[in-house]
CSV table of C-alpha atoms and ligand atoms in Angstrom, one decimal:
chain,number,residue,atom,x,y,z
I,28,MET,CA,73.3,70.2,-33.5
I,29,ALA,CA,72.4,68.2,-30.5
I,30,ILE,CA,71.0,64.8,-29.7
I,31,ARG,CA,67.7,65.0,-28.0
I,32,LYS,CA,65.9,62.5,-25.8
I,33,ILE,CA,63.5,60.2,-27.6
I,34,LEU,CA,60.2,59.6,-25.8
I,35,THR,CA,59.1,56.0,-25.4
I,36,ALA,CA,55.6,54.6,-25.1
I,37,PRO,CA,53.4,54.9,-23.1
I,38,ASP,CA,54.5,58.5,-22.6
I,39,PRO,CA,51.3,60.5,-23.1
I,40,ARG,CA,53.0,63.1,-25.2
I,41,LEU,CA,53.2,60.5,-28.0
I,42,ARG,CA,49.4,60.7,-28.2
I,43,GLU,CA,49.3,64.4,-28.9
I,44,ILE,CA,48.2,65.7,-32.3
I,45,SER,CA,51.0,67.8,-33.8
I,46,ASN,CA,50.4,71.3,-35.0
I,47,PRO,CA,51.1,72.7,-38.5
I,48,VAL,CA,54.4,74.6,-39.0
I,49,GLU,CA,53.8,78.2,-39.8
I,50,ARG,CA,57.2,79.1,-41.2
I,51,VAL,CA,60.2,77.1,-42.3
I,52,ASP,CA,62.9,79.2,-40.7
I,53,ASP,CA,66.3,78.8,-39.0
I,54,ASP,CA,64.7,77.7,-35.7
I,55,LEU,CA,62.8,74.9,-37.5
I,56,ARG,CA,65.9,73.9,-39.5
I,57,ALA,CA,67.8,73.7,-36.2
I,58,LEU,CA,65.1,71.3,-34.9
I,59,MET,CA,65.3,69.2,-38.1
I,60,ASP,CA,69.1,69.1,-37.7
I,61,ASP,CA,68.8,67.9,-34.1
I,62,MET,CA,66.1,65.3,-35.1
I,63,LEU,CA,68.4,63.9,-37.9
I,64,GLU,CA,71.3,63.6,-35.5
I,65,THR,CA,69.1,62.0,-32.9
I,66,MET,CA,67.8,59.6,-35.4
I,67,TYR,CA,71.3,58.6,-36.7
I,68,ASP,CA,72.5,58.2,-33.2
I,69,ALA,CA,69.6,55.9,-32.2
I,70,PRO,CA,70.0,54.5,-34.9
I,71,GLY,CA,66.7,54.6,-36.8
I,72,ILE,CA,65.4,55.4,-40.3
I,73,GLY,CA,62.6,57.9,-39.5
I,74,LEU,CA,61.7,60.3,-36.7
I,75,ALA,CA,58.8,62.6,-36.0
I,76,ALA,CA,59.2,65.8,-34.0
I,77,ILE,CA,56.7,64.6,-31.3
I,78,GLN,CA,59.1,61.7,-30.6
I,79,VAL,CA,61.5,64.3,-29.2
I,80,GLY,CA,58.6,66.1,-27.4
I,81,VAL,CA,58.0,68.8,-30.0
I,82,PRO,CA,54.3,68.8,-31.3
I,83,LEU,CA,55.0,70.1,-34.8
I,84,ARG,CA,54.3,68.4,-38.1
I,85,VAL,CA,57.9,67.6,-39.0
I,86,ILE,CA,59.5,64.3,-40.0
I,87,VAL,CA,63.0,63.4,-40.9
I,88,MET,CA,64.0,60.2,-42.6
I,89,ASP,CA,67.0,58.4,-44.2
I,90,LEU,CA,66.5,55.1,-46.0
I,91,ALA,CA,70.1,54.9,-47.4
I,92,GLY,CA,71.7,51.5,-46.9
I,93,GLU,CA,74.8,51.0,-44.7
I,94,ASP,CA,77.2,51.2,-47.6
I,95,GLU,CA,75.5,54.2,-49.3
I,96,ASP,CA,76.0,57.9,-48.7
I,97,PRO,CA,73.6,59.5,-46.2
I,98,ALA,CA,70.3,60.6,-47.9
I,99,PRO,CA,68.4,62.7,-45.4
I,100,ARG,CA,64.9,63.7,-46.2
I,101,TYR,CA,62.8,66.3,-44.4
I,102,PHE,CA,59.0,66.6,-44.5
I,103,VAL,CA,57.3,69.7,-43.1
I,104,ASN,CA,53.4,69.7,-43.0
I,105,PRO,CA,53.2,66.5,-45.0
I,106,GLU,CA,49.9,65.4,-46.5
I,107,ILE,CA,49.1,62.1,-48.1
I,108,LEU,CA,47.3,62.2,-51.4
I,109,ASP,CA,46.0,59.2,-53.3
I,110,PRO,CA,46.9,56.3,-51.1
I,111,SER,CA,46.7,53.1,-53.3
I,112,GLU,CA,44.1,50.4,-52.7
I,113,GLU,CA,46.9,47.9,-53.1
I,114,LEU,CA,48.3,47.1,-49.7
I,115,ALA,CA,51.8,46.1,-48.6
I,116,VAL,CA,53.1,44.4,-45.5
I,117,TYR,CA,56.3,45.4,-43.8
I,118,GLU,CA,57.8,44.5,-40.5
I,119,GLU,CA,57.9,47.8,-38.6
I,120,GLY,CA,59.7,49.0,-35.5
I,121,CYS,CA,59.8,52.4,-33.8
I,122,LEU,CA,62.3,54.3,-31.7
I,123,SER,CA,59.5,55.1,-29.3
I,124,VAL,CA,58.6,51.4,-29.0
I,125,PRO,CA,62.1,49.9,-28.4
I,126,GLU,CA,63.0,46.4,-29.3
I,127,PHE,CA,59.6,45.4,-30.7
I,128,PHE,CA,58.8,44.6,-34.3
I,129,ASP,CA,55.7,43.4,-36.0
I,130,GLU,CA,54.1,43.3,-39.4
I,131,VAL,CA,51.7,46.2,-40.4
I,132,GLU,CA,49.7,46.4,-43.6
I,133,ARG,CA,49.4,49.8,-45.3
I,134,PRO,CA,48.7,51.3,-48.7
I,135,ALA,CA,51.6,50.2,-51.0
I,136,GLN,CA,51.9,53.5,-52.7
I,137,CYS,CA,51.1,57.1,-51.9
I,138,ARG,CA,51.8,60.6,-53.0
I,139,VAL,CA,53.0,63.1,-50.4
I,140,LYS,CA,52.8,66.8,-50.5
I,141,TYR,CA,55.1,68.7,-48.1
I,142,LEU,CA,57.5,71.5,-47.6
I,143,ASP,CA,61.2,70.7,-47.8
I,144,TYR,CA,64.2,71.9,-45.7
I,145,ASP,CA,64.1,75.2,-47.5
I,146,GLY,CA,60.3,75.6,-47.2
I,147,LYS,CA,59.7,74.8,-50.8
I,148,GLU,CA,56.6,72.8,-51.7
I,149,GLN,CA,57.3,69.3,-53.0
I,150,ILE,CA,55.4,66.4,-54.3
I,151,LEU,CA,56.8,62.9,-54.0
I,152,ASP,CA,55.4,59.6,-55.3
I,153,ALA,CA,56.4,56.9,-52.8
I,154,GLU,CA,56.3,53.2,-52.9
I,155,GLY,CA,57.9,50.3,-51.1
I,156,LEU,CA,59.7,51.0,-47.8
I,157,LEU,CA,59.6,54.8,-48.4
I,158,ALA,CA,55.8,54.7,-48.6
I,159,THR,CA,55.5,52.6,-45.5
I,160,CYS,CA,58.0,54.8,-43.6
I,161,ILE,CA,56.2,58.0,-44.5
I,162,GLN,CA,52.9,56.6,-43.4
I,163,HIS,CA,54.4,55.3,-40.1
I,164,GLU,CA,55.9,58.7,-39.4
I,165,MET,CA,52.7,60.6,-40.4
I,166,ASP,CA,50.8,58.4,-37.9
I,167,HIS,CA,53.0,60.0,-35.2
I,168,LEU,CA,51.7,63.4,-36.2
I,169,GLU,CA,48.2,62.2,-35.2
I,170,GLY,CA,49.3,60.6,-32.0
I,171,VAL,CA,49.1,57.1,-33.5
I,172,LEU,CA,51.8,54.4,-33.0
I,173,PHE,CA,52.4,51.4,-35.2
I,174,ILE,CA,51.3,49.1,-32.4
I,175,ASP,CA,47.8,50.6,-32.7
I,176,HIS,CA,47.5,48.7,-36.0
I,177,LEU,CA,48.0,45.4,-34.2
I,178,SER,CA,45.6,43.4,-32.1
I,179,ARG,CA,44.7,44.8,-28.7
I,180,LEU,CA,46.3,41.8,-27.1
I,181,LYS,CA,49.7,42.4,-28.7
I,182,ARG,CA,49.5,46.1,-28.1
I,183,ASP,CA,48.7,45.7,-24.4
I,184,ARG,CA,51.4,43.2,-24.0
I,185,VAL,CA,54.1,45.4,-25.4
I,186,LEU,CA,52.9,48.5,-23.5
I,187,LYS,CA,52.9,46.5,-20.3
I,188,LYS,CA,56.5,45.4,-20.9
I,189,LEU,CA,57.7,48.9,-21.7
I,190,LYS,CA,56.0,50.3,-18.6
I,191,LYS,CA,57.7,47.7,-16.4
I,192,GLU,CA,61.1,48.4,-18.0
I,193,GLN,CA,60.6,52.1,-17.4
I,194,ARG,CA,59.7,51.5,-13.7
I,195,LEU,CA,62.8,49.4,-13.3
I,196,ALA,CA,65.0,52.0,-15.0
I,197,ALA,CA,63.6,54.8,-12.8
I,198,ALA,CA,64.3,52.8,-9.7
I,199,GLU,CA,68.0,52.3,-10.6
U,209,LIG,NI1,57.8,55.5,-35.1
């Protein structure tokens, strides 16, 4: 396993639409292992493959609390079915938009169809933080960031700040 570099906005690769995975094989599992390690190291609770520069429809996640055992989840080719009309608001953050958090409104419940770590088809009914996190990560597969759900003013402000920080880091 290896820790990979996480891309940060406004890196144009984060805007790519990810491709479906054709086969869940050992190469893909190696990618998922790296993604999980990268996510734990960051630390974060969810990561999409495009965030490490790989445009495949793969997500890893772990919502276990600090005193709980790790509970990694892997979603390959996830699809959202039946999003609820009821909405829920959570304060979101993103490893690709460091040090910025804001509230986003999304369907409170959803059903997700996906392939697991072994390539088996699964269906999961999600609510609460899990539903929000899955929808946030699935946005990444379409090149969408959570800041796209905010006002243009807020989005432009955070992107400008990130660009400036990256310029300074590159100059060091
Ligand atoms: Ni994110």
